[in-house]
Structure formats: structure tokens, C-alpha cells
Amino acid sequence: MKVISQIKLPVEQEMELFEKKFFESMSSKVALLNRITHYIVNRKGKQMRPMFVFLVAKMVSGGKVNERTYRGASVIELIHTATLVHDDVVDDSNRRRGFFSINALWKNKIAVLVGDYLLSKGLLLSIDNNDFDLLKIISVAVKEMSEGELLQIEKARRLDITEDVYYDIIRQKTATLIAACCSLGAASVKPDSEEVSQMRKFGELIGMAFQIKDDLFDYGSEKIGKPTGIDIKEQKMTLPLIYTLNNVSEKDRKWLINSVKNHNKDKGRVKEVISFVKDNGGLEYAVKRMKDFQNEALQILQTYPESEYRDSLELMVNYVIERKK
């Protein structure tokens, strides 16, 4: 059995019902919009985010979910989908999960408007049901994601990122959405409880480990979703590179910065950078930090009684580290 199917097992029924509710939450009187949202729904990914919502809700409540849990999962998926549609426009990307992106098929103007529509549908779903606590959680995530992206753009121009700034960027850019999923799950069944902030921390730690794993793929030779060296070509500062820059001689540091800034389209030079980072302990250090985040997340889970939901969340934490793409 595939790991994802195994993780999903304790919430399989909830996920099936969620898919129906999610599709309904997207509907519109505009035929063009319905055509596009239908296209989106039929090309869904692994749906890790709603899974987090349901697994956390069931773990903290002893196996219960309610309508708020379904709304929380729908809101997070609507908002996440909106950010992906907008990201593809920003990155001028024509593919998403192996299919054409919305902007590739319907052009940028329509893609931006569809993203706006999904965002507002998510917000209204919370407002119409007085889920103001859930709305706050998701709104904080959207704000932080935008700030994280802009902070990364600002820092990439100068390549002067410290490790602390890097953690700030990935905490906002990637981890905040997973943190929102986990705190939404807890808040849907136990509003105003300690579990809401504890599960937020748990999700944040998984998100940090997830992003570092993504960084490591840039240096790997295994077949993955993106070609190696792509982060270097895009002048993205990742943890292996940041560690290396901060731990080599001034001469090597200058060569590295010059390579990333001025020779990032030169395939040979990019290969040299990859080898240099590997030889100077950049990968080992990043793996160590990734495992630190993983272990901290697992420790939080140990504070809950044993259950199939806790087992699934443990599997999820380990899958984030061990996945091949």
C-alpha cells in the first residue's frame, strides 16, 4: 500500500465527503468559472492539507469531526488553490502537477481573477458560518505567505541571507500553511484550547522540514519533479548554500556569490557549485537541521494518547523527510 493511502486510511470517509463539499463550495453562476474550477478539481494533488485538518481534529477530540472541520478543510484548500493559481502567473509557469496551468490555458487575466474568486469564496465560507476563529487562522497564513515570498525576493537580490533570515522566509512561505491546517483541525473541534497553538507549532515544524527536503532535491540525482540546480539558476538561497557560504574562506565565498549571481545559466558552473556545496558539508548540515525539526514534531505527537490518527500523523511526518519527490 502506498504511504499516502496508508496515511489517509483513518479519515477516508471524511475525505470522500470533503471532496463533494469542496466542489460545492467552488460553484458559481458563471459558466466559464465553473469550467475552470471543474478543471482544477479533476487535477487535484495528494490533498495533504485537508488530510492534516481531519487527522488532527480526530486525534485531539478522540475521533470526532463536525461541520466546522469540513468547512476548515474547504477553506484551507480554496485558499491554497488560489495561491497556486496566482503563483503560476507570478512564475510565468505553464505546468502544474504535470498538467497545463490555468494561466497557460486561459491567460493571466482570467487566472488572477479565478485566484481572487477562490480566495473570496474561502473567506465567505467562514464569515457566513460565523467561523471567525478559523478565519483568523487562515488570514494570518495568507498574510505571512505573501510576506515570506516578498522577503525572499528582497534578499535574493543581494544574496546576503543568514540562516535565521532563511528560517523566517520558509516559516512564512511554506510552514505557515501547514501550521494553519493543523491549528484549524484542532480549533474546529476544540476552539480556544491549548491544542490549537500546540498543533500550530506541530504543523510549523513539519513545514520547515518539508521545505529543507525540497532544498535538498536541488542537489540530488534522483528523478524528481524539478531538474537539479534549478534553485541556483533562479538565485534562490537554500540552506545547503547558505551554510556553505558562511563556512568557507573569503575567496571561496566570493567565487560562490559570483557563480550564483553572474553564472547561474552556465550548466558547467552550476554543476561546480553543486559539487562545492556537497564537498563542504552543506548537504549534511541541511539534513541534520531537517531531522531536528522532524524529531521536535514527533515529540509533540508523543504527548497524545496512542491512536490510528496519531499513527497516521507520525507516518506523515516521516513521509515528508523520506519522500522521493
mmCIF file of C-alpha atoms in Angstrom:
data_model
loop_
_atom_site.group_PDB
_atom_site.id
_atom_site.type_symbol
_atom_site.label_atom_id
_atom_site.label_comp_id
_atom_site.label_asym_id
_atom_site.label_seq_id
_atom_site.Cartn_x
_atom_site.Cartn_y
_atom_site.Cartn_z
ATOM 1 C CA MET A 1 0.000 0.000 0.000
ATOM 2 C CA LYS A 2 1.305 3.424 -0.887
ATOM 3 C CA VAL A 3 2.258 5.614 2.057
ATOM 4 C CA ILE A 4 -0.328 8.287 1.171
ATOM 5 C CA SER A 5 -3.144 5.695 1.107
ATOM 6 C CA GLN A 6 -1.948 4.387 4.463
ATOM 7 C CA ILE A 7 -1.926 7.899 5.972
ATOM 8 C CA LYS A 8 -5.405 8.558 4.579
ATOM 9 C CA LEU A 9 -6.961 5.345 5.909
ATOM 10 C CA PRO A 10 -8.383 6.648 9.254
ATOM 11 C CA VAL A 11 -10.025 9.641 7.512
ATOM 12 C CA GLU A 12 -11.022 8.019 4.220
ATOM 13 C CA GLN A 13 -14.770 8.564 4.690
ATOM 14 C CA GLU A 14 -14.261 12.181 5.761
ATOM 15 C CA MET A 15 -12.079 12.825 2.702
ATOM 16 C CA GLU A 16 -14.745 11.446 0.355
ATOM 17 C CA LEU A 17 -17.437 13.665 1.842
ATOM 18 C CA PHE A 18 -14.986 16.576 1.895
ATOM 19 C CA GLU A 19 -14.427 16.293 -1.873
ATOM 20 C CA LYS A 20 -18.160 16.722 -2.521
ATOM 21 C CA LYS A 21 -18.402 19.678 -0.125
ATOM 22 C CA PHE A 22 -15.253 21.255 -1.572
ATOM 23 C CA PHE A 23 -16.601 21.068 -5.120
ATOM 24 C CA GLU A 24 -19.902 22.625 -3.986
ATOM 25 C CA SER A 25 -18.026 25.434 -2.220
ATOM 26 C CA MET A 26 -16.469 26.464 -5.554
ATOM 27 C CA SER A 27 -19.673 26.680 -7.585
ATOM 28 C CA SER A 28 -20.684 29.882 -9.384
ATOM 29 C CA LYS A 29 -23.388 31.170 -11.742
ATOM 30 C CA VAL A 30 -20.692 31.960 -14.328
ATOM 31 C CA ALA A 31 -20.220 29.082 -16.763
ATOM 32 C CA LEU A 32 -16.578 29.980 -17.514
ATOM 33 C CA LEU A 33 -15.729 29.885 -13.800
ATOM 34 C CA ASN A 34 -17.403 26.530 -13.347
ATOM 35 C CA ARG A 35 -15.474 25.135 -16.304
ATOM 36 C CA ILE A 36 -12.181 26.283 -14.752
ATOM 37 C CA THR A 37 -12.986 25.105 -11.205
ATOM 38 C CA HIS A 38 -14.045 21.723 -12.637
ATOM 39 C CA TYR A 39 -10.642 21.528 -14.349
ATOM 40 C CA ILE A 40 -8.927 22.345 -11.025
ATOM 41 C CA VAL A 41 -10.879 19.752 -9.013
ATOM 42 C CA ASN A 42 -10.183 16.983 -11.526
ATOM 43 C CA ARG A 43 -6.434 17.582 -11.296
ATOM 44 C CA LYS A 44 -6.061 17.627 -7.560
ATOM 45 C CA GLY A 45 -2.803 16.602 -5.892
ATOM 46 C CA LYS A 46 -2.334 14.368 -2.863
ATOM 47 C CA GLN A 47 -4.609 16.615 -0.749
ATOM 48 C CA MET A 48 -2.211 16.565 2.184
ATOM 49 C CA ARG A 49 -3.660 19.774 3.648
ATOM 50 C CA PRO A 50 -7.247 18.596 4.200
ATOM 51 C CA MET A 51 -5.802 15.308 5.484
ATOM 52 C CA PHE A 52 -3.892 17.250 8.147
ATOM 53 C CA VAL A 53 -7.112 19.045 9.160
ATOM 54 C CA PHE A 54 -9.085 15.803 9.624
ATOM 55 C CA LEU A 55 -6.302 13.765 11.248
ATOM 56 C CA VAL A 56 -5.505 16.490 13.798
ATOM 57 C CA ALA A 57 -9.213 17.087 14.562
ATOM 58 C CA LYS A 58 -9.742 13.367 15.181
ATOM 59 C CA MET A 59 -6.541 12.966 17.215
ATOM 60 C CA VAL A 60 -7.285 15.805 19.646
ATOM 61 C CA SER A 61 -11.008 15.007 20.028
ATOM 62 C CA GLY A 62 -10.810 11.213 20.321
ATOM 63 C CA GLY A 63 -12.109 10.511 16.815
ATOM 64 C CA LYS A 64 -14.764 13.194 16.254
ATOM 65 C CA VAL A 65 -15.214 15.729 13.447
ATOM 66 C CA ASN A 66 -18.046 18.191 12.802
ATOM 67 C CA GLU A 67 -19.283 20.589 10.116
ATOM 68 C CA ARG A 68 -16.686 23.150 11.204
ATOM 69 C CA THR A 69 -13.952 20.612 10.419
ATOM 70 C CA TYR A 70 -15.287 20.204 6.875
ATOM 71 C CA ARG A 71 -15.505 23.971 6.441
ATOM 72 C CA GLY A 72 -11.979 24.398 7.795
ATOM 73 C CA ALA A 73 -10.644 21.833 5.308
ATOM 74 C CA SER A 74 -12.556 23.500 2.435
ATOM 75 C CA VAL A 75 -11.310 26.974 3.375
ATOM 76 C CA ILE A 76 -7.689 25.845 3.502
ATOM 77 C CA GLU A 77 -7.987 24.068 0.160
ATOM 78 C CA LEU A 78 -9.741 27.035 -1.508
ATOM 79 C CA ILE A 79 -7.071 29.425 -0.283
ATOM 80 C CA HIS A 80 -4.218 27.063 -1.112
ATOM 81 C CA THR A 81 -5.609 26.581 -4.642
ATOM 82 C CA ALA A 82 -5.940 30.366 -5.043
ATOM 83 C CA THR A 83 -2.271 30.840 -4.097
ATOM 84 C CA LEU A 84 -1.172 28.126 -6.570
ATOM 85 C CA VAL A 85 -3.129 29.768 -9.408
ATOM 86 C CA HIS A 86 -1.561 33.141 -8.560
ATOM 87 C CA ASP A 87 1.920 31.584 -8.160
ATOM 88 C CA ASP A 88 1.769 30.159 -11.680
ATOM 89 C CA VAL A 89 1.025 33.650 -13.012
ATOM 90 C CA VAL A 90 3.858 35.199 -10.960
ATOM 91 C CA ASP A 91 6.331 32.491 -12.050
ATOM 92 C CA ASP A 92 5.062 32.504 -15.635
ATOM 93 C CA SER A 93 4.687 28.742 -15.288
ATOM 94 C CA ASN A 94 2.817 26.683 -17.878
ATOM 95 C CA ARG A 95 2.565 23.423 -15.952
ATOM 96 C CA ARG A 96 1.176 22.378 -12.589
ATOM 97 C CA ARG A 97 1.389 18.721 -11.436
ATOM 98 C CA GLY A 98 2.083 17.639 -14.993
ATOM 99 C CA PHE A 99 -0.994 19.405 -16.449
ATOM 100 C CA PHE A 100 -1.354 22.805 -18.063
ATOM 101 C CA SER A 101 -1.714 25.624 -15.538
ATOM 102 C CA ILE A 102 -4.779 27.887 -15.558
ATOM 103 C CA ASN A 103 -2.787 30.802 -16.987
ATOM 104 C CA ALA A 104 -1.461 28.578 -19.797
ATOM 105 C CA LEU A 105 -4.986 27.596 -20.852
ATOM 106 C CA TRP A 106 -6.979 30.736 -20.074
ATOM 107 C CA LYS A 107 -4.326 33.528 -19.903
ATOM 108 C CA ASN A 108 -3.073 35.583 -16.947
ATOM 109 C CA LYS A 109 -6.021 37.945 -16.563
ATOM 110 C CA ILE A 110 -8.509 35.098 -16.105
ATOM 111 C CA ALA A 111 -6.087 33.180 -13.820
ATOM 112 C CA VAL A 112 -5.688 36.192 -11.486
ATOM 113 C CA LEU A 113 -9.457 36.680 -11.333
ATOM 114 C CA VAL A 114 -10.038 32.967 -10.644
ATOM 115 C CA GLY A 115 -7.482 33.126 -7.825
ATOM 116 C CA ASP A 116 -9.282 36.165 -6.368
ATOM 117 C CA TYR A 117 -12.619 34.361 -6.666
ATOM 118 C CA LEU A 118 -11.353 31.257 -4.813
ATOM 119 C CA LEU A 119 -9.823 33.423 -2.093
ATOM 120 C CA SER A 120 -13.077 35.322 -1.535
ATOM 121 C CA LYS A 121 -15.120 32.070 -1.582
ATOM 122 C CA GLY A 122 -12.879 30.758 1.190
ATOM 123 C CA LEU A 123 -13.292 33.897 3.291
ATOM 124 C CA LEU A 124 -17.068 33.946 2.785
ATOM 125 C CA LEU A 125 -17.400 30.283 3.732
ATOM 126 C CA SER A 126 -16.020 31.215 7.182
ATOM 127 C CA ILE A 127 -17.922 34.503 7.523
ATOM 128 C CA ASP A 128 -21.297 33.057 6.511
ATOM 129 C CA ASN A 129 -20.971 30.418 9.237
ATOM 130 C CA ASN A 130 -19.514 32.727 11.913
ATOM 131 C CA ASP A 131 -16.270 30.719 11.987
ATOM 132 C CA PHE A 132 -14.307 33.846 12.907
ATOM 133 C CA ASP A 133 -11.636 31.907 14.814
ATOM 134 C CA LEU A 134 -10.986 29.763 11.716
ATOM 135 C CA LEU A 135 -10.989 32.856 9.518
ATOM 136 C CA LYS A 136 -8.333 34.468 11.694
ATOM 137 C CA ILE A 137 -6.078 31.396 11.431
ATOM 138 C CA ILE A 138 -6.304 31.333 7.632
ATOM 139 C CA SER A 139 -5.952 35.118 7.211
ATOM 140 C CA VAL A 140 -2.714 35.101 9.227
ATOM 141 C CA ALA A 141 -1.417 32.347 6.926
ATOM 142 C CA VAL A 142 -2.229 34.318 3.738
ATOM 143 C CA LYS A 143 -0.541 37.442 5.132
ATOM 144 C CA GLU A 144 2.575 35.505 6.136
ATOM 145 C CA MET A 145 2.830 33.658 2.809
ATOM 146 C CA SER A 146 2.851 36.967 0.915
ATOM 147 C CA GLU A 147 5.433 38.452 3.307
ATOM 148 C CA GLY A 148 7.648 35.367 3.011
ATOM 149 C CA GLU A 149 7.660 35.492 -0.793
ATOM 150 C CA LEU A 150 8.479 39.218 -0.791
ATOM 151 C CA LEU A 151 11.202 38.798 1.835
ATOM 152 C CA GLN A 152 12.781 36.086 -0.324
ATOM 153 C CA ILE A 153 12.695 38.326 -3.414
ATOM 154 C CA GLU A 154 14.223 41.217 -1.470
ATOM 155 C CA LYS A 155 17.046 39.085 -0.033
ATOM 156 C CA ALA A 156 17.782 37.176 -3.261
ATOM 157 C CA ARG A 157 18.835 40.416 -4.936
ATOM 158 C CA ARG A 158 21.736 40.800 -2.528
ATOM 159 C CA LEU A 159 22.409 37.156 -1.622
ATOM 160 C CA ASP A 160 23.047 38.214 1.981
ATOM 161 C CA ILE A 161 20.781 35.703 3.694
ATOM 162 C CA THR A 162 21.740 34.482 7.160
ATOM 163 C CA GLU A 163 20.439 31.163 8.440
ATOM 164 C CA ASP A 164 17.961 32.983 10.718
ATOM 165 C CA VAL A 165 16.526 35.004 7.818
ATOM 166 C CA TYR A 166 16.261 31.790 5.788
ATOM 167 C CA TYR A 167 14.180 30.191 8.583
ATOM 168 C CA ASP A 168 11.978 33.297 8.677
ATOM 169 C CA ILE A 169 11.401 33.004 4.921
ATOM 170 C CA ILE A 170 10.487 29.315 4.930
ATOM 171 C CA ARG A 171 8.421 29.657 8.113
ATOM 172 C CA GLN A 172 6.268 32.256 6.355
ATOM 173 C CA LYS A 173 6.391 30.942 2.810
ATOM 174 C CA THR A 174 5.837 27.217 3.372
ATOM 175 C CA ALA A 175 5.373 26.268 7.022
ATOM 176 C CA THR A 176 2.609 28.761 7.837
ATOM 177 C CA LEU A 177 0.058 26.991 5.610
ATOM 178 C CA ILE A 178 0.698 23.556 7.149
ATOM 179 C CA ALA A 179 0.628 25.206 10.599
ATOM 180 C CA ALA A 180 -2.770 26.693 9.669
ATOM 181 C CA CYS A 181 -4.101 23.244 8.613
ATOM 182 C CA CYS A 182 -3.145 21.677 11.934
ATOM 183 C CA SER A 183 -4.419 24.543 14.101
ATOM 184 C CA LEU A 184 -7.655 24.661 12.046
ATOM 185 C CA GLY A 185 -8.175 20.948 12.703
ATOM 186 C CA ALA A 186 -7.767 21.473 16.449
ATOM 187 C CA ALA A 187 -9.832 24.699 16.532
ATOM 188 C CA SER A 188 -12.723 23.084 14.633
ATOM 189 C CA VAL A 189 -13.359 20.565 17.425
ATOM 190 C CA LYS A 190 -11.754 22.263 20.462
ATOM 191 C CA PRO A 191 -11.985 26.031 19.985
ATOM 192 C CA ASP A 192 -9.886 28.213 22.340
ATOM 193 C CA SER A 193 -7.982 25.207 23.686
ATOM 194 C CA GLU A 194 -4.239 24.835 24.226
ATOM 195 C CA GLU A 195 -4.228 22.252 21.461
ATOM 196 C CA VAL A 196 -4.821 24.987 18.845
ATOM 197 C CA SER A 197 -1.419 26.591 19.455
ATOM 198 C CA GLN A 198 0.296 23.257 20.106
ATOM 199 C CA MET A 199 -0.935 21.891 16.784
ATOM 200 C CA ARG A 200 0.082 25.130 15.079
ATOM 201 C CA LYS A 201 3.644 24.532 16.330
ATOM 202 C CA PHE A 202 3.474 20.896 15.164
ATOM 203 C CA GLY A 203 2.423 21.969 11.642
ATOM 204 C CA GLU A 204 5.106 24.640 11.511
ATOM 205 C CA LEU A 205 7.834 22.115 12.340
ATOM 206 C CA ILE A 206 6.619 19.760 9.584
ATOM 207 C CA GLY A 207 6.547 22.679 7.133
ATOM 208 C CA MET A 208 10.141 23.627 7.973
ATOM 209 C CA ALA A 209 11.328 20.035 7.449
ATOM 210 C CA PHE A 210 9.310 19.841 4.196
ATOM 211 C CA GLN A 211 10.988 22.942 2.732
ATOM 212 C CA ILE A 212 14.505 21.825 3.666
ATOM 213 C CA LYS A 213 13.773 18.482 1.966
ATOM 214 C CA ASP A 214 12.761 20.445 -1.142
ATOM 215 C CA ASP A 215 16.051 22.368 -0.956
ATOM 216 C CA LEU A 216 17.966 19.083 -0.853
ATOM 217 C CA PHE A 217 16.300 17.866 -4.054
ATOM 218 C CA ASP A 218 18.194 20.607 -5.898
ATOM 219 C CA TYR A 219 21.406 18.713 -5.191
ATOM 220 C CA GLY A 220 20.141 15.174 -5.770
ATOM 221 C CA SER A 221 20.462 12.980 -8.822
ATOM 222 C CA GLU A 222 17.239 11.033 -8.254
ATOM 223 C CA LYS A 223 14.381 11.593 -10.679
ATOM 224 C CA ILE A 224 12.181 14.237 -9.084
ATOM 225 C CA GLY A 225 9.705 16.891 -10.116
ATOM 226 C CA LYS A 226 12.323 19.511 -10.966
ATOM 227 C CA PRO A 227 15.763 19.321 -12.607
ATOM 228 C CA THR A 228 18.732 19.687 -10.253
ATOM 229 C CA GLY A 229 20.354 23.070 -9.933
ATOM 230 C CA ILE A 230 17.112 24.924 -10.621
ATOM 231 C CA ASP A 231 17.267 26.877 -7.333
ATOM 232 C CA ILE A 232 20.788 28.023 -8.183
ATOM 233 C CA LYS A 233 19.656 29.095 -11.663
ATOM 234 C CA GLU A 234 16.842 31.099 -10.042
ATOM 235 C CA GLN A 235 19.232 32.565 -7.442
ATOM 236 C CA LYS A 236 17.219 31.058 -4.602
ATOM 237 C CA MET A 237 19.174 30.879 -1.379
ATOM 238 C CA THR A 238 18.696 27.426 0.124
ATOM 239 C CA LEU A 239 20.059 26.019 3.392
ATOM 240 C CA PRO A 240 22.936 23.934 1.911
ATOM 241 C CA LEU A 241 24.175 27.014 0.033
ATOM 242 C CA ILE A 242 23.735 29.402 2.993
ATOM 243 C CA TYR A 243 25.654 27.057 5.310
ATOM 244 C CA THR A 244 28.487 26.725 2.766
ATOM 245 C CA LEU A 245 28.696 30.495 2.171
ATOM 246 C CA ASN A 246 29.022 31.092 5.912
ATOM 247 C CA ASN A 247 31.671 28.407 6.478
ATOM 248 C CA VAL A 248 34.257 28.809 3.718
ATOM 249 C CA SER A 249 37.157 31.194 3.101
ATOM 250 C CA GLU A 250 36.506 34.722 1.830
ATOM 251 C CA LYS A 251 37.966 33.753 -1.565
ATOM 252 C CA ASP A 252 35.638 30.748 -1.947
ATOM 253 C CA ARG A 253 32.709 32.810 -0.714
ATOM 254 C CA LYS A 254 33.331 35.433 -3.414
ATOM 255 C CA TRP A 255 33.574 32.711 -6.072
ATOM 256 C CA LEU A 256 30.280 31.173 -4.871
ATOM 257 C CA ILE A 257 28.425 34.503 -4.828
ATOM 258 C CA ASN A 258 29.789 35.419 -8.257
ATOM 259 C CA SER A 259 28.757 31.984 -9.613
ATOM 260 C CA VAL A 260 25.186 32.248 -8.325
ATOM 261 C CA LYS A 261 24.804 35.904 -9.326
ATOM 262 C CA ASN A 262 26.510 36.049 -12.706
ATOM 263 C CA HIS A 263 26.962 32.488 -13.983
ATOM 264 C CA ASN A 264 23.731 30.795 -12.916
ATOM 265 C CA LYS A 265 22.785 29.958 -16.518
ATOM 266 C CA ASP A 266 26.115 28.217 -17.169
ATOM 267 C CA LYS A 267 25.405 24.477 -16.700
ATOM 268 C CA GLY A 268 29.046 23.635 -16.027
ATOM 269 C CA ARG A 269 29.380 26.340 -13.392
ATOM 270 C CA VAL A 270 26.115 25.271 -11.698
ATOM 271 C CA LYS A 271 27.498 21.697 -11.502
ATOM 272 C CA GLU A 272 30.669 23.054 -9.914
ATOM 273 C CA VAL A 273 28.607 24.942 -7.320
ATOM 274 C CA ILE A 274 26.604 21.783 -6.523
ATOM 275 C CA SER A 275 29.818 19.762 -6.046
ATOM 276 C CA PHE A 276 31.403 22.511 -3.953
ATOM 277 C CA VAL A 277 28.379 22.679 -1.616
ATOM 278 C CA LYS A 278 28.413 18.873 -1.264
ATOM 279 C CA ASP A 279 32.166 18.769 -0.554
ATOM 280 C CA ASN A 280 31.895 21.454 2.122
ATOM 281 C CA GLY A 281 29.234 19.787 4.251
ATOM 282 C CA GLY A 282 26.253 21.852 3.055
ATOM 283 C CA LEU A 283 24.025 18.818 2.456
ATOM 284 C CA GLU A 284 24.963 17.045 5.693
ATOM 285 C CA TYR A 285 24.195 20.167 7.674
ATOM 286 C CA ALA A 286 20.801 20.666 5.977
ATOM 287 C CA VAL A 287 19.865 17.004 6.594
ATOM 288 C CA LYS A 288 20.763 17.408 10.275
ATOM 289 C CA ARG A 289 18.572 20.518 10.654
ATOM 290 C CA MET A 290 15.710 18.825 8.780
ATOM 291 C CA LYS A 291 15.870 15.873 11.195
ATOM 292 C CA ASP A 292 15.892 18.258 14.179
ATOM 293 C CA PHE A 293 12.568 19.723 13.001
ATOM 294 C CA GLN A 294 11.214 16.220 12.355
ATOM 295 C CA ASN A 295 12.125 14.989 15.846
ATOM 296 C CA GLU A 296 10.614 18.038 17.513
ATOM 297 C CA ALA A 297 7.338 17.429 15.618
ATOM 298 C CA LEU A 298 7.330 13.754 16.647
ATOM 299 C CA GLN A 299 7.877 14.738 20.295
ATOM 300 C CA ILE A 300 4.708 16.863 20.219
ATOM 301 C CA LEU A 301 2.737 13.852 18.893
ATOM 302 C CA GLN A 302 4.016 11.702 21.770
ATOM 303 C CA THR A 303 2.079 13.909 24.219
ATOM 304 C CA TYR A 304 -1.192 12.490 22.783
ATOM 305 C CA PRO A 305 -2.601 9.035 23.578
ATOM 306 C CA GLU A 306 -1.886 6.344 21.031
ATOM 307 C CA SER A 307 -4.461 6.148 18.207
ATOM 308 C CA GLU A 308 -4.702 5.412 14.499
ATOM 309 C CA TYR A 309 -4.841 9.192 13.902
ATOM 310 C CA ARG A 310 -1.606 9.762 15.786
ATOM 311 C CA ASP A 311 -0.010 6.873 13.846
ATOM 312 C CA SER A 312 -1.061 8.475 10.554
ATOM 313 C CA LEU A 313 0.366 11.848 11.572
ATOM 314 C CA GLU A 314 3.645 10.137 12.530
ATOM 315 C CA LEU A 315 3.686 8.482 9.116
ATOM 316 C CA MET A 316 3.062 11.883 7.548
ATOM 317 C CA VAL A 317 5.995 13.475 9.420
ATOM 318 C CA ASN A 318 8.311 10.671 8.283
ATOM 319 C CA TYR A 319 6.964 10.756 4.723
ATOM 320 C CA VAL A 320 7.873 14.460 4.471
ATOM 321 C CA ILE A 321 11.516 13.530 5.159
ATOM 322 C CA GLU A 322 11.699 10.315 3.157
ATOM 323 C CA ARG A 323 9.700 11.243 0.050
ATOM 324 C CA LYS A 324 11.468 10.928 -3.308
ATOM 325 C CA LYS A 325 9.874 13.964 -4.965
#
